[in-house]
Coordinates of C-alpha atoms in Angstrom, one line a residue:
Chain A
M1 CA 125.1 126.9 -95.2
A2 CA 122.3 129.1 -94.2
V3 CA 121.4 131.6 -91.9
Y4 CA 117.8 132.7 -93.2
T5 CA 115.9 134.3 -90.4
E6 CA 117.8 137.4 -88.7
V7 CA 117.1 137.8 -85.0
T8 CA 116.3 140.8 -83.2
D9 CA 118.1 141.4 -80.0
E10 CA 115.0 142.1 -77.8
D11 CA 113.6 138.8 -79.1
M12 CA 116.5 137.2 -78.7
A13 CA 116.7 138.4 -75.0
A14 CA 113.6 137.5 -73.9
F15 CA 114.0 133.7 -75.4
L16 CA 116.7 133.2 -73.9
E17 CA 115.1 134.3 -70.0
G18 CA 112.9 131.8 -70.5
Y19 CA 116.1 129.0 -70.5
D20 CA 118.6 128.3 -67.6
L21 CA 121.5 129.4 -69.6
G22 CA 122.8 132.5 -67.9
G23 CA 123.3 135.7 -69.9
L24 CA 123.9 135.4 -73.5
L25 CA 127.8 136.5 -74.5
S26 CA 128.2 135.7 -77.9
C27 CA 125.7 134.9 -80.6
K28 CA 127.4 133.7 -84.4
G29 CA 125.5 132.6 -87.3
I30 CA 127.0 129.4 -88.4
A31 CA 127.6 128.3 -92.1
E32 CA 126.0 124.7 -91.7
G33 CA 122.7 122.7 -92.3
V34 CA 120.6 123.9 -95.8
E35 CA 116.9 123.1 -94.1
N36 CA 117.3 125.4 -90.9
S37 CA 118.9 128.7 -89.5
N38 CA 121.5 127.9 -87.0
Y39 CA 123.4 130.1 -83.9
L40 CA 126.1 129.0 -82.5
L41 CA 125.5 130.7 -78.7
H42 CA 128.4 131.7 -76.0
C43 CA 126.0 131.7 -73.3
E44 CA 127.1 131.8 -69.5
A45 CA 126.3 128.4 -68.8
G46 CA 128.1 127.0 -72.3
F47 CA 128.4 127.2 -75.5
F48 CA 125.2 125.3 -77.6
I49 CA 122.9 126.0 -81.0
L50 CA 120.1 127.1 -81.7
T51 CA 118.5 126.4 -84.3
L52 CA 115.0 128.0 -86.1
Y53 CA 112.9 125.6 -88.4
E54 CA 112.6 126.9 -92.0
R55 CA 111.1 125.5 -94.7
R56 CA 110.3 121.8 -95.2
V57 CA 110.4 120.9 -91.2
A58 CA 107.1 120.5 -90.3
E59 CA 106.3 121.9 -86.5
A60 CA 104.3 118.9 -86.1
D61 CA 107.3 116.6 -86.7
L62 CA 109.4 118.6 -84.2
P63 CA 108.2 116.2 -81.1
F64 CA 109.3 113.0 -83.2
F65 CA 112.8 114.8 -84.4
L66 CA 113.5 115.8 -80.6
G67 CA 112.5 112.6 -78.3
L68 CA 114.3 110.8 -80.3
M69 CA 117.4 112.5 -80.1
E70 CA 116.9 112.6 -76.3
H71 CA 116.0 108.5 -76.9
L72 CA 119.1 107.7 -78.7
A73 CA 121.5 109.7 -76.6
E74 CA 119.7 107.7 -73.3
R75 CA 121.4 104.9 -75.7
R76 CA 124.6 106.0 -75.6
I77 CA 124.2 107.5 -79.2
T78 CA 125.9 110.8 -79.2
C79 CA 123.8 113.9 -80.5
P80 CA 122.8 117.2 -80.3
Q81 CA 120.5 117.5 -76.8
P82 CA 117.4 119.3 -76.8
V83 CA 117.7 121.9 -73.9
K84 CA 114.7 122.4 -72.0
N85 CA 113.4 125.8 -70.6
R86 CA 112.5 126.5 -66.9
K87 CA 108.7 124.9 -67.9
G88 CA 110.6 121.5 -69.2
V89 CA 109.8 122.4 -72.8
A90 CA 112.2 122.2 -75.4
L91 CA 110.1 123.8 -78.5
G92 CA 109.9 126.8 -78.5
R93 CA 109.0 130.1 -80.8
L94 CA 111.6 132.8 -81.9
A95 CA 111.2 135.0 -84.8
G96 CA 107.8 133.6 -86.1
R97 CA 109.2 129.8 -86.4
P98 CA 110.1 126.9 -84.1
A99 CA 113.3 127.2 -82.4
V100 CA 115.1 124.8 -80.1
I101 CA 118.3 125.5 -78.5
V102 CA 120.7 122.2 -78.7
T103 CA 123.6 121.2 -76.9
F104 CA 127.0 122.1 -79.0
L105 CA 128.2 118.6 -79.7
D106 CA 132.6 118.6 -80.6
G107 CA 133.6 117.0 -83.2
I108 CA 134.7 117.3 -87.1
A109 CA 132.9 116.2 -89.9
V110 CA 135.3 114.6 -93.0
R111 CA 135.1 116.5 -96.1
R112 CA 136.8 113.1 -97.9
P113 CA 136.1 110.2 -96.2
V114 CA 138.6 107.3 -96.4
A115 CA 137.8 103.3 -96.6
Q116 CA 138.1 103.6 -92.1
H117 CA 135.4 106.3 -91.9
C118 CA 132.8 104.1 -93.9
A119 CA 133.6 101.3 -91.6
M120 CA 132.5 103.3 -88.4
I121 CA 129.7 104.8 -90.1
G122 CA 128.3 101.2 -91.1
E123 CA 129.3 100.5 -87.6
G124 CA 127.4 103.7 -86.4
L125 CA 124.3 103.2 -89.0
A126 CA 123.5 99.7 -87.5
R127 CA 123.7 100.9 -83.6
L128 CA 121.6 103.5 -84.3
H129 CA 119.0 101.6 -85.6
D130 CA 119.4 99.0 -82.7
A131 CA 119.0 101.9 -80.3
G132 CA 116.1 103.5 -82.1
S133 CA 114.4 100.5 -82.1
D134 CA 112.1 101.2 -78.3
F135 CA 111.2 104.3 -79.6
T136 CA 107.3 105.0 -79.3
I137 CA 106.8 108.0 -81.7
T138 CA 106.3 107.0 -85.0
R139 CA 106.9 109.4 -88.3
A140 CA 105.8 108.1 -92.0
N141 CA 108.9 108.4 -94.7
A142 CA 107.5 111.3 -96.7
L143 CA 110.7 111.2 -99.3
S144 CA 110.1 107.7 -100.0
V145 CA 108.9 106.2 -103.4
D146 CA 104.8 107.8 -102.9
G147 CA 106.9 110.8 -102.1
W148 CA 108.8 110.9 -105.8
E149 CA 106.1 111.1 -108.2
P150 CA 105.0 114.9 -106.5
L151 CA 108.8 116.0 -107.1
F152 CA 109.1 114.5 -110.7
R153 CA 105.8 116.4 -110.9
A154 CA 107.8 119.8 -109.6
A155 CA 110.6 119.7 -111.8
E156 CA 109.6 117.3 -115.5
M157 CA 108.9 120.4 -117.2
R158 CA 112.2 121.9 -117.0
A159 CA 114.3 118.8 -115.9
D160 CA 115.8 118.8 -119.6
N161 CA 117.2 122.0 -119.6
V162 CA 119.6 120.7 -116.9
L163 CA 120.7 117.5 -118.7
P164 CA 119.0 116.6 -122.0
G165 CA 116.9 113.7 -121.9
L166 CA 116.2 113.6 -117.9
A167 CA 112.6 113.7 -117.8
V168 CA 112.3 110.6 -119.9
A169 CA 115.1 108.5 -117.7
I170 CA 113.8 109.8 -114.6
A171 CA 110.2 109.1 -115.8
D172 CA 111.1 105.0 -116.3
E173 CA 113.1 104.4 -113.1
L174 CA 110.4 106.5 -111.0
S175 CA 107.8 103.7 -112.9
Y176 CA 110.8 100.7 -112.3
L177 CA 110.9 101.4 -108.9
E178 CA 107.3 101.8 -108.2
R179 CA 106.4 98.6 -109.4
H180 CA 109.5 97.3 -107.9
W181 CA 110.1 98.9 -104.4
P182 CA 109.9 96.6 -101.5
K183 CA 107.6 96.6 -98.8
H184 CA 108.1 93.8 -96.4
L185 CA 111.9 94.3 -95.2
P186 CA 112.9 94.6 -91.6
S187 CA 112.1 98.3 -90.5
G188 CA 112.5 101.0 -87.7
V189 CA 114.0 104.5 -87.6
I190 CA 116.4 105.3 -89.9
H191 CA 118.7 108.6 -90.0
A192 CA 117.4 109.0 -93.6
D193 CA 120.6 111.6 -94.8
L194 CA 123.6 110.5 -93.0
F195 CA 126.0 112.1 -95.3
P196 CA 129.7 113.2 -94.6
D197 CA 128.4 116.4 -93.3
N198 CA 126.0 115.0 -90.3
A199 CA 128.9 112.5 -89.0
F200 CA 131.3 113.6 -86.8
F201 CA 134.8 111.7 -86.2
L202 CA 137.1 112.7 -82.8
G203 CA 140.3 110.8 -82.7
G204 CA 139.9 108.2 -85.0
K205 CA 136.4 107.2 -83.4
L206 CA 133.0 108.4 -85.2
S207 CA 132.3 110.7 -82.4
G208 CA 128.7 111.6 -82.9
V209 CA 125.7 112.0 -85.3
I210 CA 123.5 115.6 -86.2
D211 CA 120.9 116.6 -88.2
F212 CA 117.8 114.2 -87.5
Y213 CA 115.1 116.2 -89.9
F214 CA 114.5 113.8 -92.3
A215 CA 114.6 111.1 -89.8
C216 CA 111.8 108.3 -90.0
N217 CA 110.3 105.3 -89.9
D218 CA 111.2 103.0 -92.9
M219 CA 113.8 99.6 -94.0
F220 CA 117.1 99.5 -92.5
A221 CA 118.1 98.3 -95.4
Y222 CA 117.4 101.7 -97.1
D223 CA 118.8 104.1 -94.7
I224 CA 122.3 102.0 -95.6
A225 CA 121.3 102.3 -99.0
I226 CA 121.7 106.3 -98.9
C227 CA 124.9 105.6 -96.7
L228 CA 126.1 103.7 -100.2
N229 CA 125.3 106.9 -102.3
A230 CA 126.6 109.4 -100.3
W231 CA 129.8 108.1 -98.3
C232 CA 131.0 105.2 -101.4
F233 CA 131.5 107.1 -104.2
E234 CA 134.5 108.8 -105.5
P235 CA 134.9 113.0 -106.4
D236 CA 134.7 111.5 -110.6
M237 CA 131.6 109.6 -109.2
S238 CA 132.8 106.0 -109.3
F239 CA 131.8 103.7 -106.8
N240 CA 134.7 102.6 -104.5
I241 CA 134.3 99.1 -103.4
T242 CA 136.3 98.9 -100.9
K243 CA 134.3 101.9 -98.9
G244 CA 131.2 99.8 -99.5
M245 CA 133.0 96.5 -98.5
A246 CA 133.7 98.7 -95.3
L247 CA 130.6 100.2 -94.5
L248 CA 128.7 96.9 -95.0
D249 CA 130.8 94.9 -92.8
G250 CA 130.7 97.5 -90.3
Y251 CA 126.9 97.6 -90.2
Q252 CA 126.7 93.7 -90.3
R253 CA 129.8 93.9 -87.1
I254 CA 126.2 94.7 -85.2
R255 CA 123.2 93.9 -87.7
P256 CA 123.7 91.3 -89.8
L257 CA 121.3 92.0 -92.8
T258 CA 119.0 89.2 -93.7
V259 CA 119.3 87.8 -97.2
E260 CA 116.2 89.5 -98.4
E261 CA 117.8 92.9 -97.4
S262 CA 120.7 91.7 -99.1
E263 CA 118.9 90.9 -102.4
A264 CA 117.1 93.8 -102.1
L265 CA 120.3 96.5 -101.7
P266 CA 120.3 97.1 -105.4
L267 CA 117.2 98.5 -105.5
L268 CA 117.5 100.5 -102.8
A269 CA 120.5 101.9 -103.9
R270 CA 118.5 103.1 -106.8
G271 CA 115.6 104.7 -104.9
A272 CA 117.9 106.5 -103.0
A273 CA 119.8 108.1 -106.1
L274 CA 116.9 108.8 -107.2
R275 CA 115.4 110.5 -103.9
F276 CA 118.7 112.7 -103.5
L277 CA 118.4 113.6 -107.4
L278 CA 114.8 114.6 -107.2
T279 CA 115.1 116.8 -104.1
R280 CA 118.6 118.5 -105.8
L281 CA 116.7 118.9 -109.2
V282 CA 113.8 120.5 -107.6
D283 CA 116.1 122.8 -105.2
W284 CA 118.3 123.3 -108.3
L285 CA 115.6 125.0 -110.4
N286 CA 114.2 126.9 -107.5
V287 CA 116.8 128.9 -106.5
P288 CA 114.6 131.9 -104.7
E289 CA 116.0 135.1 -106.0
G290 CA 119.1 136.4 -103.8
A291 CA 119.3 132.9 -102.0
L292 CA 122.5 132.6 -100.2
V293 CA 122.8 129.0 -100.7
R294 CA 124.3 127.4 -103.5
P295 CA 121.9 124.7 -104.8
K296 CA 123.8 121.0 -104.5
D297 CA 124.3 119.3 -108.4
P298 CA 121.7 117.2 -109.0
I299 CA 124.2 115.5 -111.8
E300 CA 125.9 113.8 -109.6
Y301 CA 122.6 111.4 -108.6
V302 CA 121.9 110.7 -112.7
K303 CA 125.7 109.5 -112.3
K304 CA 125.4 107.5 -109.4
L305 CA 122.0 106.0 -110.2
R306 CA 123.5 104.8 -113.7
F307 CA 126.1 103.1 -111.4
H308 CA 122.9 101.0 -109.5
Q309 CA 120.9 100.4 -112.4
Q310 CA 124.4 98.6 -113.6
A311 CA 124.6 96.7 -109.9
Q312 CA 123.7 93.2 -110.4
S313 CA 123.6 91.6 -107.1
A314 CA 124.8 93.2 -103.6
R315 CA 128.3 91.7 -104.4
D316 CA 128.6 94.9 -106.7
Y317 CA 129.0 97.0 -102.9
G318 CA 131.1 94.6 -101.6
L319 CA 128.5 92.3 -99.1
L320 CA 130.9 89.2 -98.7
K321 CA 128.2 87.4 -97.4
Chain B
M14 CA 128.2 136.4 -94.3
A15 CA 131.2 134.5 -95.9
V16 CA 132.3 130.8 -96.0
Y17 CA 134.1 131.2 -98.9
T18 CA 137.5 129.1 -99.0
E19 CA 137.0 125.2 -97.7
V20 CA 139.8 123.6 -96.3
T21 CA 140.8 120.3 -96.4
D22 CA 140.9 118.1 -93.3
E23 CA 144.7 117.1 -93.9
D24 CA 145.8 121.0 -94.9
M25 CA 143.5 122.0 -91.2
A26 CA 145.2 119.6 -90.0
A27 CA 148.5 120.4 -90.8
F28 CA 148.2 124.1 -90.1
L29 CA 147.4 124.0 -86.7
E30 CA 150.0 121.5 -85.9
G31 CA 152.3 124.2 -86.0
Y32 CA 150.2 126.2 -83.1
D33 CA 150.2 125.3 -79.3
L34 CA 146.4 124.9 -79.2
G35 CA 146.6 121.2 -78.8
G36 CA 143.9 119.0 -80.6
L37 CA 141.3 120.1 -82.8
L38 CA 137.8 119.4 -81.6
S39 CA 135.2 121.6 -84.1
C40 CA 135.4 123.9 -86.6
K41 CA 132.6 125.9 -88.4
G42 CA 132.2 128.4 -91.0
I43 CA 130.7 131.5 -89.0
A44 CA 128.2 133.2 -91.3
E45 CA 130.2 137.0 -90.3
G46 CA 131.8 138.9 -92.2
V47 CA 131.8 139.7 -96.5
E48 CA 135.2 140.1 -96.8
N49 CA 137.0 136.6 -95.6
S50 CA 136.7 133.3 -94.3
N51 CA 136.0 132.6 -91.3
Y52 CA 135.6 129.6 -88.9
L53 CA 134.7 129.0 -85.3
L54 CA 137.9 126.7 -84.3
H55 CA 137.0 124.4 -80.7
C56 CA 140.2 123.5 -79.7
E57 CA 141.4 121.5 -76.7
A58 CA 143.2 125.4 -75.8
G59 CA 139.6 126.9 -76.5
F60 CA 137.8 128.9 -79.0
F61 CA 139.5 130.9 -81.3
I62 CA 138.5 132.7 -84.6
L63 CA 140.7 131.5 -87.8
T64 CA 140.7 133.8 -91.2
L65 CA 141.3 133.1 -94.4
Y66 CA 141.8 136.0 -96.1
E67 CA 140.4 136.8 -99.7
R68 CA 140.0 139.5 -102.3
R69 CA 140.4 143.2 -101.0
V70 CA 142.9 142.5 -98.4
A71 CA 146.2 142.6 -99.5
E72 CA 148.7 140.5 -97.6
A73 CA 151.1 143.1 -97.4
D74 CA 148.9 145.0 -95.2
L75 CA 148.4 142.1 -92.7
P76 CA 151.5 143.1 -90.7
F77 CA 149.8 146.5 -90.0
F78 CA 146.4 144.8 -89.4
L79 CA 147.8 142.5 -86.7
G80 CA 150.1 144.6 -85.3
L81 CA 147.8 147.2 -85.0
M82 CA 145.2 144.1 -82.8
E83 CA 148.0 144.3 -80.7
H84 CA 149.1 147.2 -80.1
L85 CA 145.4 148.2 -79.1
A86 CA 145.3 145.2 -77.0
E87 CA 148.3 146.6 -75.0
R88 CA 146.7 149.8 -74.4
R89 CA 143.7 147.9 -73.2
I90 CA 141.3 148.1 -76.1
T91 CA 139.1 145.1 -76.4
C92 CA 139.3 143.6 -80.0
P93 CA 140.4 139.7 -81.0
Q94 CA 144.7 139.2 -80.3
P95 CA 146.8 137.3 -83.0
V96 CA 147.5 133.9 -81.9
K97 CA 151.0 133.4 -82.8
N98 CA 152.5 129.9 -83.9
R99 CA 155.6 127.5 -82.7
K100 CA 157.9 130.1 -84.4
G101 CA 156.4 133.6 -83.0
V102 CA 154.5 133.8 -86.0
A103 CA 150.4 135.0 -86.0
L104 CA 150.6 135.3 -89.9
G105 CA 150.4 131.5 -91.4
R106 CA 148.9 130.2 -95.5
L107 CA 146.1 127.9 -95.7
A108 CA 144.5 126.3 -98.6
G109 CA 146.6 128.9 -100.5
R110 CA 145.5 132.2 -98.7
P111 CA 147.1 133.8 -95.7
A112 CA 145.6 133.2 -92.6
V113 CA 145.5 133.8 -89.0
I114 CA 144.2 132.4 -86.0
V115 CA 142.3 135.1 -83.5
T116 CA 141.1 134.6 -79.7
F117 CA 137.7 134.5 -80.1
L118 CA 136.0 137.7 -78.4
D119 CA 132.3 137.6 -76.3
G120 CA 129.7 140.2 -76.7
I121 CA 126.9 140.9 -78.9
A122 CA 126.6 143.2 -81.7
V123 CA 123.3 144.8 -82.1
R124 CA 121.1 145.2 -84.6
R125 CA 119.1 149.0 -83.7
P126 CA 121.6 150.6 -81.6
V127 CA 119.7 153.1 -79.7
A128 CA 121.2 156.4 -78.5
Q129 CA 123.2 154.7 -75.7
H130 CA 125.3 152.9 -77.8
C131 CA 126.1 156.0 -79.8
A132 CA 127.3 157.1 -76.7
M133 CA 129.6 154.4 -76.0
I134 CA 130.7 153.8 -79.5
G135 CA 132.1 158.0 -79.8
E136 CA 133.9 157.3 -76.3
G137 CA 135.1 154.3 -77.6
L138 CA 136.0 155.3 -80.9
A139 CA 137.9 158.6 -79.4
R140 CA 139.5 155.5 -77.0
L141 CA 140.7 153.8 -80.3
H142 CA 142.2 157.0 -81.5
D143 CA 144.2 157.9 -78.4
A144 CA 145.7 154.5 -78.4
G145 CA 146.6 154.3 -81.8
S146 CA 148.9 157.4 -81.6
D147 CA 151.7 155.6 -81.0
F148 CA 151.3 153.0 -83.5
T149 CA 154.9 153.2 -85.9
I150 CA 153.5 150.9 -88.8
T151 CA 151.7 153.1 -91.4
R152 CA 149.0 152.5 -93.8
A153 CA 147.1 155.1 -96.6
N154 CA 143.5 155.0 -96.8
A155 CA 143.2 153.6 -100.4
L156 CA 139.9 154.6 -100.0
S157 CA 139.5 158.0 -99.1
V158 CA 139.1 160.6 -101.8
D159 CA 141.8 159.7 -104.1
G160 CA 140.5 155.9 -104.3
W161 CA 136.8 156.9 -105.2
E162 CA 137.3 158.1 -108.8
P163 CA 138.4 154.8 -109.8
L164 CA 135.6 153.2 -108.0
F165 CA 133.3 155.4 -109.5
R166 CA 135.0 154.6 -112.9
A167 CA 134.1 151.0 -112.6
A168 CA 130.3 152.2 -112.0
E169 CA 129.9 154.7 -114.0
M170 CA 128.2 153.1 -117.2
R171 CA 126.0 151.1 -115.0
A172 CA 124.9 153.5 -112.5
D173 CA 121.6 154.9 -113.5
N174 CA 120.2 151.3 -113.9
V175 CA 119.9 151.2 -110.1
L176 CA 118.8 154.8 -109.7
P177 CA 118.1 156.9 -112.4
G178 CA 120.3 159.8 -112.5
L179 CA 123.3 158.1 -110.3
A180 CA 126.2 158.6 -112.5
V181 CA 125.8 162.4 -112.5
A182 CA 125.2 162.6 -109.0
I183 CA 127.9 160.7 -108.1
A184 CA 130.3 162.7 -110.6
D185 CA 128.8 166.2 -109.2
E186 CA 129.6 165.0 -105.6
L187 CA 133.0 163.9 -106.6
S188 CA 134.2 166.9 -108.1
Y189 CA 132.9 168.8 -105.0
L190 CA 134.6 166.6 -102.9
E191 CA 137.8 166.5 -104.7
R192 CA 137.8 170.5 -104.7
H193 CA 137.1 171.2 -100.6
W194 CA 138.4 167.9 -99.4
P195 CA 140.5 168.9 -96.0
K196 CA 144.3 168.4 -95.5
H197 CA 145.5 169.4 -92.5
L198 CA 143.0 167.9 -89.8
P199 CA 144.1 165.8 -86.7
S200 CA 145.6 162.1 -88.2
G201 CA 146.5 158.8 -86.8
V202 CA 144.8 155.5 -86.6
I203 CA 141.6 155.2 -87.6
H204 CA 139.2 151.8 -87.9
A205 CA 137.6 153.3 -90.9
D206 CA 134.7 150.6 -90.8
L207 CA 133.1 150.9 -87.6
F208 CA 130.0 149.8 -88.3
P209 CA 127.3 148.3 -85.9
D210 CA 128.5 145.1 -87.2
N211 CA 131.9 145.5 -85.6
A212 CA 131.1 146.6 -82.0
F213 CA 130.5 144.3 -79.6
F214 CA 128.6 144.9 -76.2
L215 CA 128.2 142.6 -73.2
G216 CA 126.2 144.2 -69.6
G217 CA 125.1 147.6 -71.5
K218 CA 128.7 148.1 -72.2
L219 CA 131.2 148.4 -75.0
S220 CA 132.8 145.2 -75.0
G221 CA 134.9 145.0 -77.9
V222 CA 136.0 146.0 -80.9
I223 CA 136.3 143.8 -84.6
D224 CA 137.3 144.0 -88.4
F225 CA 140.5 146.0 -88.6
Y226 CA 140.6 145.2 -91.9
F227 CA 140.0 148.8 -93.2
A228 CA 142.1 150.4 -90.8
C229 CA 144.4 153.2 -91.8
N230 CA 146.2 156.2 -90.9
D231 CA 143.8 159.0 -91.8
M232 CA 142.1 162.4 -90.0
F233 CA 140.5 161.6 -87.0
A234 CA 137.2 162.9 -87.9
Y235 CA 136.3 161.3 -90.6
D236 CA 136.2 158.4 -88.6
I237 CA 133.5 159.9 -86.8
A238 CA 132.2 160.7 -89.7
I239 CA 131.8 157.5 -90.7
C240 CA 130.2 156.5 -87.8
L241 CA 127.4 159.2 -88.2
N242 CA 127.2 157.2 -91.4
A243 CA 127.1 153.8 -89.4
W244 CA 125.4 154.6 -85.9
C245 CA 123.0 157.7 -86.5
F246 CA 120.3 157.1 -89.3
E247 CA 117.1 155.4 -89.0
P248 CA 115.9 152.5 -91.2
D249 CA 114.2 154.9 -93.1
M250 CA 117.3 157.0 -93.5
S251 CA 116.0 159.4 -91.7
F252 CA 119.3 161.1 -89.1
N253 CA 118.1 161.2 -85.2
I254 CA 120.1 164.3 -84.1
T255 CA 119.5 162.4 -80.6
K256 CA 121.7 159.8 -81.5
G257 CA 124.5 162.3 -83.2
M258 CA 124.7 164.2 -80.2
A259 CA 125.7 161.1 -78.0
L260 CA 128.1 159.6 -80.4
L261 CA 129.6 163.2 -80.7
D262 CA 129.3 163.9 -76.8
G263 CA 131.0 160.3 -76.1
Y264 CA 133.6 161.1 -78.2
Q265 CA 134.5 164.9 -76.6
R266 CA 134.4 163.2 -73.6
I267 CA 137.9 161.7 -74.4
R268 CA 139.5 163.7 -77.2
P269 CA 137.7 167.4 -78.1
L270 CA 137.4 168.6 -81.4
T271 CA 139.6 171.0 -82.6
V272 CA 137.3 173.9 -84.0
E273 CA 138.9 172.7 -87.9
E274 CA 137.7 169.5 -87.1
S275 CA 133.6 170.5 -85.6
E276 CA 133.9 172.8 -89.1
A277 CA 134.8 170.0 -91.7
L278 CA 132.2 167.5 -90.4
P279 CA 129.6 168.1 -92.9
L280 CA 131.7 167.7 -95.7
L281 CA 133.1 164.1 -94.0
A282 CA 130.3 162.8 -93.4
R283 CA 129.2 163.8 -97.4
G284 CA 133.0 162.1 -98.0
A285 CA 132.1 159.0 -95.4
A286 CA 128.5 158.3 -97.5
L287 CA 130.3 158.5 -100.8
R288 CA 132.6 155.8 -100.2
F289 CA 129.9 153.3 -98.6
L290 CA 128.1 154.2 -101.6
L291 CA 130.8 154.1 -104.4
T292 CA 131.8 150.4 -102.7
R293 CA 128.3 149.3 -102.3
L294 CA 127.4 149.8 -105.8
V295 CA 130.2 148.5 -107.1
D296 CA 129.6 145.3 -105.2
W297 CA 125.9 145.2 -106.3
L298 CA 126.5 146.2 -109.6
N299 CA 129.7 143.1 -109.7
V300 CA 127.6 140.1 -107.5
P301 CA 129.7 136.9 -108.9
E302 CA 127.7 134.1 -110.6
G303 CA 126.8 131.8 -107.7
A304 CA 127.7 134.1 -105.0
L305 CA 126.8 133.5 -101.3
V306 CA 126.6 137.2 -100.4
R307 CA 123.5 139.5 -100.8
P308 CA 125.4 142.5 -101.8
K309 CA 124.4 145.7 -99.1
D310 CA 121.8 148.4 -100.6
P311 CA 124.2 151.4 -102.4
I312 CA 120.7 153.7 -102.2
E313 CA 121.0 153.7 -98.7
Y314 CA 124.3 155.7 -98.8
V315 CA 122.5 157.5 -101.7
K316 CA 119.6 159.0 -99.0
K317 CA 122.3 159.6 -96.5
L318 CA 124.2 161.9 -98.6
R319 CA 121.8 164.0 -99.6
F320 CA 120.8 164.7 -95.5
H321 CA 124.7 165.6 -95.5
Q322 CA 124.5 167.5 -98.5
Q323 CA 121.7 169.6 -96.7
A324 CA 123.1 170.1 -93.6
Q325 CA 124.7 173.3 -93.1
S326 CA 127.3 172.8 -89.9
A327 CA 128.1 170.5 -87.2
R328 CA 125.4 171.5 -85.4
D329 CA 123.0 169.6 -87.9
Y330 CA 124.6 165.8 -86.3
G331 CA 124.1 167.3 -82.6
L332 CA 127.6 169.1 -82.1
L333 CA 126.7 171.5 -79.2
K334 CA 129.9 173.0 -78.4

């Protein structure tokens, strides 16, 4: 949850004057997202979300993120839509930060997904991969294998404070993944952060996807591996193969995996677990004074990583074919 | 800001089934209030606020708070209205806590009030005092002079860590106020926490008042003294007499002060400053591990208290008659 940046009344009024949304009727900080400040705006034109981009989101990447949301919506992927101001521009500045108003998207994020949710998320992810295939802007994945070493360096000295032996375990895993990371799997635009927080359901269907601020160009199967990590473990960190099966089956109903993708799945799942382990570890070790955000526990991903290290093949995730 | 209690999907669905609000379309934690968990609900019937009552709000007091909001609305004071479930009851339970759905109230809380806001708040406070005069439930003010001693005891040993000499300064003030606190001033239902956070403005008018969870029966002039503390100091903690004049004049347009009330104003302002100094000090010294709330600075009220200690009469607050 996060509202980092406070906006003065005058700045807010001046910012909104640039839009055709009518008068502001209400503005409430919402406890959502850990990277940005989010406000729910009630304007005469309706309800909207105002996002102020904080650390980790590079301003140069915003045209990619905003363009992607428009591109996907044109291809019937339901996601928030950037609202353009009177000059036809979606990206503005407010309180010294890049700022965007997007449409308010109904839907409920499930806290405890069941297998049916996993099936819908698998299918939705495949549709998203298809829909992004003709998006022309590209963005490298800064948090793929090349980005893990610098993250590890930032956390290495204090990693053992979190869990004895963690620094060596990460160094070994990193070394292994750097040597074996696949290079030629089918790639395109991936969401790269499709956790249960970022998927909305309504009436028993996936109703929308939000938070595209880690989206990038990378291997499709890596996005599946992220979802296996995010959706298919139980609270005790055991892997639920029924959920994995549902997710992979849902995905393949839209886009069947190649043999190479299937074979790479355990390795990609290791990489995905290490990626979230590293970012959580860095956040855990660097909670700023007076922080309003409780960092997520990195240990969760140590346990998930151990599962992946034991996996023999994609069958261990529920892949049937 | 606060979302303390997480609600499971199943509990939320079961809770809402008791209401005639249609299906739930969206639920977002909102960063508002420091005492309770608040969610913005979008139901088929519209937008609502769901409040889960946490510490400091005694369940036995909820009928007073909810009844008061209904009573005031019937007398044209705009405030959130408790929504009754199918059994005709507003107070429910969710996630082990007392829970209430209230109507969503449009309006903008001003961050930096100007004199015009103070005039409107003065007038609004007097209208609220009038509207509450025939409310039949009563609630003693647990945070009046008798409640300050226990608060002080909870903070005394560590008060000097916040500011050297603070413990003695508070003890002296407390002793003075206990000896001089007035007993027979006009009393009734007061808001007792009408800070800028809790007043909404729209179209240049006071459009609504929220957060009645400190409301109680006490002296009307004490409520004015709270507002003088909350609305009329500048960020450097200097008192803005133009704002004080506007607030007092606005109040007296609706309900003129008695001579006794005017004379008591400096003393009541001292008491109000000490009350917020003490609760902030206790909060400051007792931030729980992993807290998501940044406590408010008690020093602000040390400075305000010093101003009040120097005040000679109500004229020093801008009272003209």
